Every structure is written in C-alpha cells, then in structure tokens.
CSV table of C-alpha atoms in Angstrom, one decimal:
chain,number,residue,atom,x,y,z
W,87,UNK,CA,0.0,0.0,0.0
W,88,UNK,CA,1.3,3.4,-1.0
W,89,UNK,CA,-0.2,6.4,0.9
W,90,UNK,CA,0.6,9.7,-0.8
W,91,UNK,CA,-0.1,12.7,1.5
W,92,UNK,CA,-0.2,16.1,0.0
W,93,UNK,CA,0.3,19.0,2.5
W,94,UNK,CA,-1.1,22.2,1.1
W,95,UNK,CA,-3.8,20.3,-0.8
W,96,UNK,CA,-6.0,23.4,-1.1
W,97,UNK,CA,-3.4,25.6,-2.9
W,98,UNK,CA,-2.7,26.4,-6.5
W,99,UNK,CA,0.4,24.3,-6.8
W,100,UNK,CA,-1.5,21.2,-5.7
W,101,UNK,CA,-4.4,21.9,-8.0
W,102,UNK,CA,-2.3,22.8,-11.1
W,103,UNK,CA,0.7,20.5,-10.7
W,104,UNK,CA,0.5,17.9,-7.9
W,105,UNK,CA,-2.8,16.3,-8.5
W,106,UNK,CA,-2.7,16.3,-12.3
W,107,UNK,CA,0.7,14.5,-12.2
W,108,UNK,CA,-0.6,11.9,-9.7
W,109,UNK,CA,-3.7,11.4,-11.9
W,110,UNK,CA,-1.5,10.8,-15.0
W,111,UNK,CA,0.5,8.1,-13.1
W,112,UNK,CA,-2.9,6.6,-12.0
W,113,UNK,CA,-4.3,6.8,-15.5
W,114,UNK,CA,-1.2,5.2,-17.1
W,115,UNK,CA,-1.1,2.5,-14.5
W,116,UNK,CA,2.4,3.4,-13.6
W,117,UNK,CA,1.3,2.7,-10.1
W,118,UNK,CA,-0.9,-0.2,-8.9
W,119,UNK,CA,-4.3,1.5,-8.5
W,120,UNK,CA,-5.7,-0.8,-5.9
W,121,UNK,CA,-2.6,-0.2,-3.7
W,122,UNK,CA,-2.5,3.6,-4.0
W,123,UNK,CA,-4.2,6.2,-1.8
W,124,UNK,CA,-4.0,10.0,-1.9
W,125,UNK,CA,-4.8,12.1,1.2
W,126,UNK,CA,-5.0,15.9,0.8
W,127,UNK,CA,-4.1,17.7,4.0
W,128,UNK,CA,-4.8,21.4,4.5
W,129,UNK,CA,-6.2,23.9,7.0
W,130,UNK,CA,-9.1,24.9,4.7
W,131,UNK,CA,-12.6,23.9,5.5
W,132,UNK,CA,-13.4,21.9,2.3
W,133,UNK,CA,-16.3,19.6,1.5
W,134,UNK,CA,-15.8,16.3,-0.3
W,135,UNK,CA,-17.2,18.0,-3.4
W,136,UNK,CA,-14.8,20.9,-3.1
W,137,UNK,CA,-11.8,18.6,-2.9
W,138,UNK,CA,-13.0,16.5,-5.8
W,139,UNK,CA,-13.2,19.7,-7.8
W,140,UNK,CA,-9.6,20.6,-6.9
W,141,UNK,CA,-8.1,17.2,-7.9
W,142,UNK,CA,-10.1,17.2,-11.1
W,143,UNK,CA,-10.1,20.7,-12.5
W,144,UNK,CA,-6.7,20.4,-14.2
W,145,UNK,CA,-6.7,16.7,-15.0
W,146,UNK,CA,-7.4,17.3,-18.7
W,147,UNK,CA,-10.0,14.5,-18.4
W,148,UNK,CA,-13.7,14.6,-19.1
W,149,UNK,CA,-15.4,15.0,-15.7
W,150,UNK,CA,-17.5,11.9,-16.2
W,151,UNK,CA,-14.8,9.6,-17.3
W,152,UNK,CA,-14.4,6.2,-15.5
W,153,UNK,CA,-10.7,6.6,-14.7
W,154,UNK,CA,-11.2,10.1,-13.2
W,155,UNK,CA,-14.1,8.7,-11.1
W,156,UNK,CA,-11.8,5.9,-9.9
W,157,UNK,CA,-9.1,8.4,-9.1
W,158,UNK,CA,-11.5,10.4,-6.9
W,159,UNK,CA,-12.5,7.3,-5.1
W,160,UNK,CA,-8.8,6.7,-4.2
W,161,UNK,CA,-8.5,10.3,-2.9
W,162,UNK,CA,-9.6,11.8,0.3
W,163,UNK,CA,-9.4,15.2,2.1
W,164,UNK,CA,-8.2,15.6,5.6
W,165,UNK,CA,-8.5,18.9,7.4
W,166,UNK,CA,-5.7,19.6,10.0
W,167,UNK,CA,-3.3,22.2,11.3
W,168,UNK,CA,0.4,21.9,10.4
W,169,UNK,CA,1.6,22.8,13.9
W,170,UNK,CA,-1.0,20.6,15.7
W,171,UNK,CA,0.4,17.2,16.8
W,172,UNK,CA,-3.1,16.0,17.4
W,173,UNK,CA,-4.0,16.5,13.7
W,174,UNK,CA,-1.1,14.3,12.7
W,175,UNK,CA,-2.1,11.7,15.2
W,176,UNK,CA,-5.5,11.5,13.6
W,177,UNK,CA,-3.8,11.4,10.2
W,178,UNK,CA,-1.8,8.5,11.4
W,179,UNK,CA,-4.9,6.6,12.4
W,180,UNK,CA,-6.4,7.2,9.0
W,181,UNK,CA,-3.2,5.9,7.3
W,182,UNK,CA,-3.2,2.8,9.5
W,183,UNK,CA,-6.8,2.0,8.5
W,184,UNK,CA,-5.7,1.8,4.9
W,185,UNK,CA,-2.6,-0.2,5.6
W,186,UNK,CA,-3.7,-2.8,8.2
W,187,UNK,CA,-4.3,-5.5,5.6
W,188,UNK,CA,-1.0,-4.9,3.8
W,189,UNK,CA,2.5,-6.0,4.9
W,190,UNK,CA,4.2,-3.8,2.3
W,191,UNK,CA,3.6,-0.2,3.3
W,192,UNK,CA,5.1,3.1,1.9
W,193,UNK,CA,4.2,6.6,3.1
W,194,UNK,CA,5.2,9.6,0.9
W,195,UNK,CA,4.7,13.1,2.3
W,196,UNK,CA,4.8,15.9,-0.2
W,197,UNK,CA,5.1,19.5,1.2
W,198,UNK,CA,3.5,22.0,-1.2
W,199,UNK,CA,3.5,24.5,1.6
W,200,UNK,CA,5.4,27.7,2.5
W,201,UNK,CA,8.9,27.2,4.0
W,202,UNK,CA,7.7,28.8,7.2
W,203,UNK,CA,5.8,25.6,8.1
W,204,UNK,CA,8.4,23.0,6.9
W,205,UNK,CA,9.8,22.5,10.4
W,206,UNK,CA,6.4,22.0,12.0
W,207,UNK,CA,5.2,19.5,9.3
W,208,UNK,CA,8.5,17.5,9.3
W,209,UNK,CA,8.6,17.5,13.1
W,210,UNK,CA,5.0,16.2,13.4
W,211,UNK,CA,5.6,13.6,10.8
W,212,UNK,CA,8.6,12.3,12.8
W,213,UNK,CA,6.6,12.2,16.0
W,214,UNK,CA,3.4,10.6,14.7
W,215,UNK,CA,3.4,9.1,11.3
W,216,UNK,CA,7.0,8.1,10.6
W,217,UNK,CA,7.7,4.5,9.6
W,218,UNK,CA,11.3,3.1,9.8
W,219,UNK,CA,13.2,1.0,7.3
W,220,UNK,CA,12.9,3.3,4.3
W,221,UNK,CA,9.1,3.2,4.4
W,222,UNK,CA,8.8,7.0,4.8
W,223,UNK,CA,9.8,9.6,2.2
W,224,UNK,CA,9.4,13.3,2.4
W,225,UNK,CA,9.5,15.6,-0.7
W,226,UNK,CA,10.0,19.3,-0.1
W,227,UNK,CA,8.7,21.6,-2.8
W,228,UNK,CA,10.9,24.6,-3.8
W,229,UNK,CA,8.7,27.8,-3.5
W,230,UNK,CA,9.5,29.0,-7.1
W,231,UNK,CA,12.2,29.2,-9.6
W,232,UNK,CA,13.2,27.5,-12.9
W,233,UNK,CA,10.5,25.3,-14.3
W,234,UNK,CA,10.8,21.5,-13.7
W,235,UNK,CA,10.3,21.0,-17.4
W,236,UNK,CA,14.0,22.0,-17.7
W,237,UNK,CA,15.0,18.9,-15.7
W,238,UNK,CA,15.4,16.5,-18.6
W,239,UNK,CA,17.9,18.8,-20.5
W,240,UNK,CA,19.8,19.3,-17.3
W,241,UNK,CA,20.0,15.6,-16.6
W,242,UNK,CA,21.1,15.0,-20.3
W,243,UNK,CA,24.1,17.4,-19.9
W,244,UNK,CA,26.4,15.0,-18.0
W,245,UNK,CA,25.1,12.0,-20.1
W,246,UNK,CA,26.1,13.8,-23.3
W,247,UNK,CA,29.5,14.6,-21.7
W,248,UNK,CA,30.4,11.2,-20.3
W,249,UNK,CA,28.9,9.0,-22.9
W,250,UNK,CA,30.7,10.9,-25.7
W,251,UNK,CA,34.4,11.0,-24.6
W,252,UNK,CA,35.3,13.4,-27.4
W,253,UNK,CA,32.9,16.0,-26.0
W,254,UNK,CA,34.0,15.7,-22.4
W,255,UNK,CA,37.7,15.9,-23.5
W,256,UNK,CA,36.9,19.7,-24.1
W,257,UNK,CA,35.6,20.2,-20.6
W,258,UNK,CA,38.8,21.3,-18.8
W,259,UNK,CA,41.1,24.3,-18.4
W,260,UNK,CA,43.2,23.4,-21.4
W,261,UNK,CA,40.4,23.9,-23.8
W,262,UNK,CA,37.9,26.2,-21.9
W,263,UNK,CA,38.7,29.8,-21.2
W,264,UNK,CA,35.6,30.7,-19.3
W,265,UNK,CA,32.0,29.4,-18.6
W,266,UNK,CA,28.8,31.3,-18.5
W,267,UNK,CA,25.7,30.0,-16.6
W,268,UNK,CA,22.8,32.3,-17.2
W,269,UNK,CA,19.2,32.3,-16.1
W,270,UNK,CA,17.4,35.5,-17.3
W,271,UNK,CA,13.7,36.0,-16.5
W,272,UNK,CA,11.3,38.5,-18.0
W,273,UNK,CA,8.9,37.8,-15.1
W,274,UNK,CA,8.9,39.7,-11.9
W,275,UNK,CA,8.4,39.1,-8.2
W,276,UNK,CA,4.8,40.2,-8.2
W,277,UNK,CA,2.5,37.9,-6.3
W,278,UNK,CA,5.3,36.6,-4.1
W,279,UNK,CA,6.6,39.8,-2.7
W,280,UNK,CA,6.8,38.8,0.9
W,281,UNK,CA,8.9,35.7,0.3
W,282,UNK,CA,11.2,37.3,-2.3
W,283,UNK,CA,11.9,40.4,-0.3
W,284,UNK,CA,13.1,38.3,2.7
W,285,UNK,CA,15.3,36.1,0.5
W,286,UNK,CA,16.4,37.8,-2.7
W,287,UNK,CA,17.6,36.4,-6.0
W,288,UNK,CA,20.7,34.6,-4.6
W,289,UNK,CA,18.6,32.3,-2.4
W,290,UNK,CA,15.8,32.1,-4.9
W,291,UNK,CA,17.8,31.0,-8.0
W,292,UNK,CA,21.6,31.1,-7.6
W,293,UNK,CA,22.0,28.8,-4.6
W,294,UNK,CA,19.8,26.0,-6.0
W,295,UNK,CA,18.9,26.1,-9.7
W,296,UNK,CA,22.2,27.5,-11.0
W,297,UNK,CA,24.2,25.3,-8.7
W,298,UNK,CA,22.5,22.3,-10.4
W,299,UNK,CA,23.6,23.6,-13.8
W,300,UNK,CA,27.1,24.2,-12.5
W,301,UNK,CA,27.3,20.6,-11.2
W,302,UNK,CA,26.1,19.1,-14.4
W,303,UNK,CA,28.6,21.0,-16.6
W,304,UNK,CA,31.6,20.9,-14.3
W,305,UNK,CA,31.6,17.7,-12.2
W,306,UNK,CA,34.1,14.9,-12.8
W,307,UNK,CA,32.8,11.6,-14.2
W,308,UNK,CA,31.0,9.6,-11.5
W,309,UNK,CA,32.2,6.1,-10.7
W,310,UNK,CA,29.0,4.6,-12.1
W,311,UNK,CA,25.5,5.6,-13.1
W,312,UNK,CA,24.2,4.8,-9.7
W,313,UNK,CA,22.4,7.7,-8.0
W,314,UNK,CA,24.8,7.7,-5.0
W,315,UNK,CA,27.9,7.9,-7.3
W,316,UNK,CA,26.3,10.8,-9.3
W,317,UNK,CA,25.5,12.7,-6.2
W,318,UNK,CA,29.0,12.0,-4.8
W,319,UNK,CA,30.5,13.5,-7.9
W,320,UNK,CA,28.3,16.6,-7.5
W,321,UNK,CA,29.3,17.1,-3.9
W,322,UNK,CA,33.0,16.6,-4.6
W,323,UNK,CA,32.7,19.5,-7.2
W,324,UNK,CA,30.8,21.8,-4.9
W,325,UNK,CA,33.3,21.2,-2.1
W,326,UNK,CA,36.2,22.1,-4.4
W,327,UNK,CA,34.5,25.3,-5.6
W,328,UNK,CA,35.8,28.5,-4.0
W,329,UNK,CA,33.0,30.6,-2.4
W,330,UNK,CA,31.7,33.7,-4.3
W,331,UNK,CA,33.4,36.9,-3.3
W,332,UNK,CA,31.7,40.3,-2.9
W,333,UNK,CA,34.4,42.0,-4.9
W,334,UNK,CA,33.5,39.7,-7.8
W,335,UNK,CA,29.8,40.4,-7.6
W,336,UNK,CA,27.3,42.8,-9.1
W,337,UNK,CA,23.9,43.3,-7.5
W,338,UNK,CA,21.0,45.0,-9.2
W,339,UNK,CA,17.3,45.9,-8.5
W,340,UNK,CA,14.8,46.8,-11.3
W,341,UNK,CA,12.9,50.0,-11.5
W,342,UNK,CA,9.8,50.8,-13.6
W,343,UNK,CA,9.9,50.4,-17.4
W,344,UNK,CA,11.0,53.2,-19.6
W,345,UNK,CA,7.4,54.0,-20.6
W,346,UNK,CA,6.2,53.7,-17.0
W,347,UNK,CA,3.7,50.9,-17.8
W,348,UNK,CA,5.5,48.3,-15.7
W,349,UNK,CA,6.1,48.7,-12.0
W,350,UNK,CA,9.5,48.8,-10.4
W,351,UNK,CA,10.4,46.4,-7.5
W,352,UNK,CA,9.9,49.1,-4.9
W,353,UNK,CA,6.4,49.8,-6.4
W,354,UNK,CA,5.1,46.3,-5.6
W,355,UNK,CA,2.6,45.8,-2.9
W,356,UNK,CA,4.2,45.2,0.5
W,357,UNK,CA,7.8,46.0,-0.5
W,358,UNK,CA,9.3,48.6,1.9
W,359,UNK,CA,10.3,51.8,0.1
W,360,UNK,CA,13.9,51.4,1.3
W,361,UNK,CA,14.3,47.7,0.4
W,362,UNK,CA,17.7,46.8,-0.9
W,363,UNK,CA,16.8,43.3,-1.9
W,364,UNK,CA,18.6,42.2,-5.1
W,365,UNK,CA,16.5,41.2,-8.1
W,366,UNK,CA,19.7,40.7,-10.2
W,367,UNK,CA,23.1,39.2,-9.5
W,368,UNK,CA,26.2,38.5,-11.5
W,369,UNK,CA,29.0,36.7,-9.7
W,370,UNK,CA,32.1,34.6,-10.5
W,371,UNK,CA,33.7,31.6,-8.8
W,372,UNK,CA,36.7,29.3,-9.5
W,373,UNK,CA,37.2,25.6,-8.8
W,374,UNK,CA,40.2,24.4,-6.9
W,375,UNK,CA,40.9,21.2,-8.9
W,376,UNK,CA,43.1,20.2,-11.8
W,377,UNK,CA,40.2,20.0,-14.4
W,378,UNK,CA,39.1,23.6,-14.0
W,379,UNK,CA,42.3,25.4,-12.7
W,380,UNK,CA,42.0,29.1,-13.3
W,381,UNK,CA,38.7,29.0,-15.3
W,382,UNK,CA,36.1,31.6,-14.2
W,383,UNK,CA,32.5,30.4,-14.0
W,384,UNK,CA,30.3,33.4,-14.4
W,385,UNK,CA,26.7,33.2,-13.1
W,386,UNK,CA,24.1,35.8,-14.1
W,387,UNK,CA,20.4,35.7,-13.1
W,388,UNK,CA,17.7,38.3,-12.6
W,389,UNK,CA,14.1,39.3,-12.8
W,390,UNK,CA,12.2,41.7,-15.1
W,391,UNK,CA,14.9,41.4,-17.8
W,392,UNK,CA,14.5,41.6,-21.6
W,393,UNK,CA,14.1,37.9,-22.2
W,394,UNK,CA,13.6,34.4,-20.8
W,395,UNK,CA,16.8,32.5,-21.3
W,396,UNK,CA,18.5,29.7,-19.5
W,397,UNK,CA,21.7,28.3,-20.9
W,398,UNK,CA,25.3,27.2,-20.2
W,399,UNK,CA,28.1,28.2,-22.6
W,400,UNK,CA,31.7,27.2,-22.6
W,401,UNK,CA,34.0,29.8,-24.2
W,402,UNK,CA,36.8,27.7,-25.9
W,403,UNK,CA,40.3,29.0,-25.9
W,404,UNK,CA,41.7,30.2,-29.3
W,405,UNK,CA,44.3,27.9,-30.7
W,406,UNK,CA,47.6,28.8,-32.4
W,407,UNK,CA,47.2,27.0,-35.7
W,408,UNK,CA,48.6,27.5,-39.2
W,409,UNK,CA,45.1,28.5,-40.4
W,410,UNK,CA,44.5,31.1,-37.7
W,411,UNK,CA,43.2,34.3,-39.3
W,412,UNK,CA,43.0,37.9,-38.0
W,413,UNK,CA,40.0,38.9,-35.9
W,414,UNK,CA,38.0,37.3,-33.2
W,415,UNK,CA,37.6,33.5,-33.8
W,416,UNK,CA,36.0,32.8,-30.4
W,417,UNK,CA,34.0,29.5,-30.3
W,418,UNK,CA,31.2,28.4,-28.0
W,419,UNK,CA,29.7,25.1,-26.8
W,420,UNK,CA,26.2,25.9,-25.7
W,421,UNK,CA,23.6,23.9,-23.8
W,422,UNK,CA,20.3,25.8,-24.1
W,423,UNK,CA,17.5,24.9,-21.7
W,424,UNK,CA,14.9,27.6,-22.1
W,425,UNK,CA,13.1,28.8,-24.2
W,426,UNK,CA,14.4,26.2,-26.6
W,427,UNK,CA,16.3,23.0,-25.8
W,428,UNK,CA,19.3,22.5,-28.0
W,429,UNK,CA,23.0,21.8,-28.0
W,430,UNK,CA,25.2,23.8,-30.3
W,431,UNK,CA,28.9,23.6,-31.1
W,432,UNK,CA,30.8,26.3,-32.9
W,433,UNK,CA,33.3,25.0,-35.4
W,434,UNK,CA,35.9,26.8,-37.5
W,435,UNK,CA,35.8,25.8,-41.2
W,436,UNK,CA,37.4,27.2,-44.4
W,437,UNK,CA,35.3,30.0,-45.8
W,438,UNK,CA,33.8,28.7,-49.0
W,439,UNK,CA,35.3,31.4,-51.2
W,440,UNK,CA,38.3,31.5,-53.5
W,441,UNK,CA,40.1,33.8,-51.1
W,442,UNK,CA,39.6,31.3,-48.3
W,443,UNK,CA,39.9,32.3,-44.7
W,444,UNK,CA,38.1,31.0,-41.6
W,445,UNK,CA,34.4,30.9,-40.9
W,446,UNK,CA,32.5,29.9,-37.7
W,447,UNK,CA,29.8,27.4,-38.4
W,448,UNK,CA,27.3,26.0,-35.9
W,449,UNK,CA,26.6,22.3,-35.4
W,450,UNK,CA,23.3,22.0,-33.6
W,451,UNK,CA,21.1,19.4,-32.1
W,452,UNK,CA,17.5,20.7,-31.7
W,453,UNK,CA,15.5,18.6,-29.3
W,454,UNK,CA,12.1,19.4,-30.8
W,455,UNK,CA,13.2,19.1,-34.4
W,456,UNK,CA,16.0,16.6,-34.6
W,457,UNK,CA,14.8,14.2,-32.0
W,458,UNK,CA,11.1,14.5,-32.9
W,459,UNK,CA,10.7,10.7,-33.5
W,460,UNK,CA,12.2,9.7,-30.1
W,461,UNK,CA,11.5,12.8,-27.9
W,462,UNK,CA,8.6,12.1,-25.7
W,463,UNK,CA,7.5,15.1,-23.6
W,464,UNK,CA,6.4,14.2,-20.1
W,465,UNK,CA,5.3,16.2,-17.1
W,466,UNK,CA,8.3,16.6,-14.9
W,467,UNK,CA,6.2,16.2,-11.7
W,468,UNK,CA,5.1,12.8,-13.0
W,469,UNK,CA,8.8,11.8,-13.2
W,470,UNK,CA,9.6,13.2,-9.8
W,471,UNK,CA,6.7,11.4,-8.1
W,472,UNK,CA,7.4,8.1,-10.0
W,473,UNK,CA,11.0,8.2,-8.9
W,474,UNK,CA,10.0,8.9,-5.3
W,475,UNK,CA,7.6,5.9,-5.3
W,476,UNK,CA,10.3,3.7,-6.9
W,477,UNK,CA,13.0,4.9,-4.5
W,478,UNK,CA,15.2,6.4,-7.2
W,479,UNK,CA,16.9,9.5,-5.7
W,480,UNK,CA,18.8,10.7,-8.8
W,481,UNK,CA,16.5,13.8,-9.4
W,482,UNK,CA,16.6,14.8,-5.8
W,483,UNK,CA,19.2,16.8,-3.9
W,484,UNK,CA,21.1,15.2,-1.0
W,485,UNK,CA,21.6,17.2,2.3
W,486,UNK,CA,25.4,17.4,1.9
W,487,UNK,CA,24.9,18.8,-1.6
W,488,UNK,CA,22.6,21.5,-0.2
W,489,UNK,CA,25.1,22.4,2.5
W,490,UNK,CA,28.0,22.6,0.0
W,491,UNK,CA,25.8,24.9,-2.1
W,492,UNK,CA,25.1,27.3,0.8
W,493,UNK,CA,28.8,27.4,1.6
W,494,UNK,CA,29.5,28.7,-1.9
W,495,UNK,CA,27.0,31.5,-1.8
W,496,UNK,CA,27.2,32.5,1.9
W,497,UNK,CA,29.4,35.6,1.3
W,498,UNK,CA,26.9,37.1,-1.2
W,499,UNK,CA,23.5,36.3,0.2
W,500,UNK,CA,22.5,40.0,0.6
W,501,UNK,CA,24.0,43.2,-0.8
W,502,UNK,CA,25.7,45.5,1.7
W,503,UNK,CA,26.0,48.4,-0.7
W,504,UNK,CA,23.0,49.9,-2.6
W,505,UNK,CA,22.0,47.8,-5.6
W,506,UNK,CA,22.6,49.1,-9.1
W,507,UNK,CA,19.3,50.1,-10.7
W,508,UNK,CA,18.2,48.7,-14.1
W,509,UNK,CA,15.1,49.4,-16.1
W,510,UNK,CA,12.3,46.9,-16.3
W,511,UNK,CA,12.7,45.0,-19.6
W,512,UNK,CA,16.4,45.8,-20.0
W,513,UNK,CA,19.4,43.5,-20.2
W,514,UNK,CA,20.3,44.4,-16.6
W,515,UNK,CA,22.5,47.0,-14.9
W,516,UNK,CA,24.6,49.1,-17.3
W,517,UNK,CA,27.6,47.9,-15.3
W,518,UNK,CA,27.0,44.3,-16.6
W,519,UNK,CA,28.8,44.9,-19.9
W,520,UNK,CA,32.0,45.9,-18.2
W,521,UNK,CA,31.6,43.1,-15.7
W,522,UNK,CA,31.3,40.4,-18.5
W,523,UNK,CA,34.3,41.8,-20.3
W,524,UNK,CA,36.3,41.5,-17.1
W,525,UNK,CA,35.4,38.0,-16.1
W,526,UNK,CA,33.9,36.2,-19.1
W,527,UNK,CA,34.9,37.6,-22.5
W,528,UNK,CA,38.6,37.3,-21.6
W,529,UNK,CA,40.1,36.9,-25.1
W,530,UNK,CA,37.5,39.3,-26.6
W,531,UNK,CA,38.3,42.0,-24.0
W,532,UNK,CA,41.9,41.9,-25.0
W,533,UNK,CA,40.9,42.9,-28.6
W,534,UNK,CA,38.4,45.7,-27.8
C-alpha cells in the first residue's frame, strides 16, 4: 500500500501540478491502482465536493470519465493544522486504517506549503506518522524558480559529456577559457513579494537552480550511473568550488519600465520603500581542482529582464594554428535549456570562397526538431513522483549537496551596498557589460 499525503492540498500548486501529475500516473497504471491512496491535507474547511473539484479541474479529463471517477475514489481530504500534533495523530490513524491488511507499506509526504511551516510539518511527521526501514519519504517543494520542465535537459548534460568522450575531452582548463551560466527571466516578483523580499535572488535562484547547472557541466565523471555515485561527484565538485566573493559580484534591482507601464520592484505591494533586496546578481567563482584550474564560472540571473533565457556556454580557448586568421575567432559550446532545448557547437571551417579564410559554423542538435521521433515530452512532476515511489533519488538533492551549495553563496546572500538600478525590460544594470568583459569575455576583452 502506498499512501501519498499532499500537504497544502487546497493551494494552487497542488491543483495545477501535484494532483494532475498523480492522476496521470494513476491513468497510465504506472502505479498499482488498488494499492494507492491519496490524502490531501490542508487547513481549509473543504467539503468532499470541493476537494474532488480541486483534484479534477486540471486533470485534462472529461469529468464523467471512468478513470477520473476511480481516481476520486482513491483520494480523500483531511483537514488539519500543520503545527498541531493531534492533527497528525488523527492522520496516522487514517493511514493505518488503509494499511492494516497490507504488509508492504510506503508513506510519501509531499510538502506543497510555505517554507515557514516546513519544520512543523516534518517534526510532526517524525513524532506521529514516521515508519522506519525506508518506508517513509518526504518531498519538499521549492517555492518557485526554474520550471521543472527543464530537468530533462539538465540531466542530459552529464550524459552527453560522459557517454561521448570526445565531448568531455573539451571540458577542462586546457580547452575552456571561461564558462557562463545564465538564467534570465522576464517575469517579476509580483504575487510573491513577501517571500522574495526576505530572500532575494541569490537564495531564490543562484543557490539552487544555477548550482545544479554548475554541477552538471563541471563535475568529474561519477564512478558509475548509480544515484549515489552521481550525487557524490556533484558534492565533490561543490566542495572544491571556492566561495563567491563580494568583490567579484554585481547586484541589481529593477525600476519601472521606460514608458512607465511596468512597476519597479519598490512599487510592488508590501515592498518597503527602502528595500535593498537584489533582483539581479552576477558573480564569478573558481574551482580548486586540476580540471578547472583558473577557469572563471560566471553566473548571471535576474528578474524583469528583456528575455527568458537559461543556458550554459563554454568559451573555448583560441588555438595557435597555421590557419588562424586575423580577428575574433571565439567559439562556444552551448547547452540551451529555455526557451528552446538544444546543444550547439561552434566549429571553424574554411570560408567557401576563392580567397579562403576561416568561418565559424554551428553544429546544432535541436530537441524538438532533430529528436522528434524519439523525444517524448512528459510532465516533470510525474517523473519526480514516480522516482519517489520507486525509490530512485537521482533527481533529488542530498543534504550534503545542499550544505555545500550554501557554503559557496554564503558571502553574497545579501548586498551590503545599494543595488545598481536597471530598467524593467532591459538587459540588466549598465555595469553588466564591463563586468562580463572583465570575467567572461577574456580573449574578446583583449581585442576591444
């Protein structure tokens, strides 16, 4: 028997992501239906009809369908308080009533709740509903950030590296001059002002999402494809990374758009007029190991920018060759995650003219186009829940990995000096150009 408890069951995340993903697993029979039970836990006073509407509204299924009716019959609402031990004791009795005829029991607790109640929920789970011997699993939902739909491309990055030795042979200081890890967002902090103002862009994006990208592009080959070996390789990299330094960091905060139609950060509801919370950050770190000796990794992320763009690009070192021509012949290896998923390699070829010379051509693998026949889109929450049920931790972050990530960003969590201002819809602070020429475009900077 698998009992899947959703805390925060009355919220938008549960309605739009959690329950639709669980329904798809149920519909596809990826889980044994007769051995699966969903309990929605929240503080709201909901009727059975209210809860059935929540779990059905985004299912994509006709409301009268047989499979949706069966899914509802396997789901139940439980009203309780996250800080009330007695609520969890009652929840435990309900879980036991489902499990009493089954010797094989697994309890999965999914926290789609604000971070402020994480401790209360986890503490009460441990006191009242915890089962030993790997029969209890807790999934903590990140409040917001890069879409989970990016996960497949991120997981593919190390596979492409390590299963193609010719590619990974470039991933070192001998061939790479610098690395850029960018996550630019056109969206703002509106609607989540309280959380964001207390945390800022470093905690929101840099410490977690961009650290995952960094691990994928820079880690050494794991001993095997086993989840523990992959996670060990990530932790080894993060422990070798030198912490970000304030002197290598640029903070920014957006102001209203040039035409005044878009609010600035300080204009948002609930944001103090003197808030110095950063909505943009650029920072650079180095890795203290042989593979990446002296290579700068430049991280850039921000809100209210001119585009949505998530990518990693390796700037390859220029080579002294007989065919080297005058001018900039910089080459990139790019892994694009959003808005399009693709991998692109810049190659120098002979210019197809009688005069000759060099030309940079792009070799590109477009996921949607070139892998159309084999690329099966799936909901990332489905994959996460399926892995949690099957006990595969590859997609999940281990505690020592989290701790190592915090060590890296600890020096730059909050700006001490006033943030540089940038216009809503721009590329970021005007100082960014100079910053990138200093840390990223190393060879280009020498020529300009």
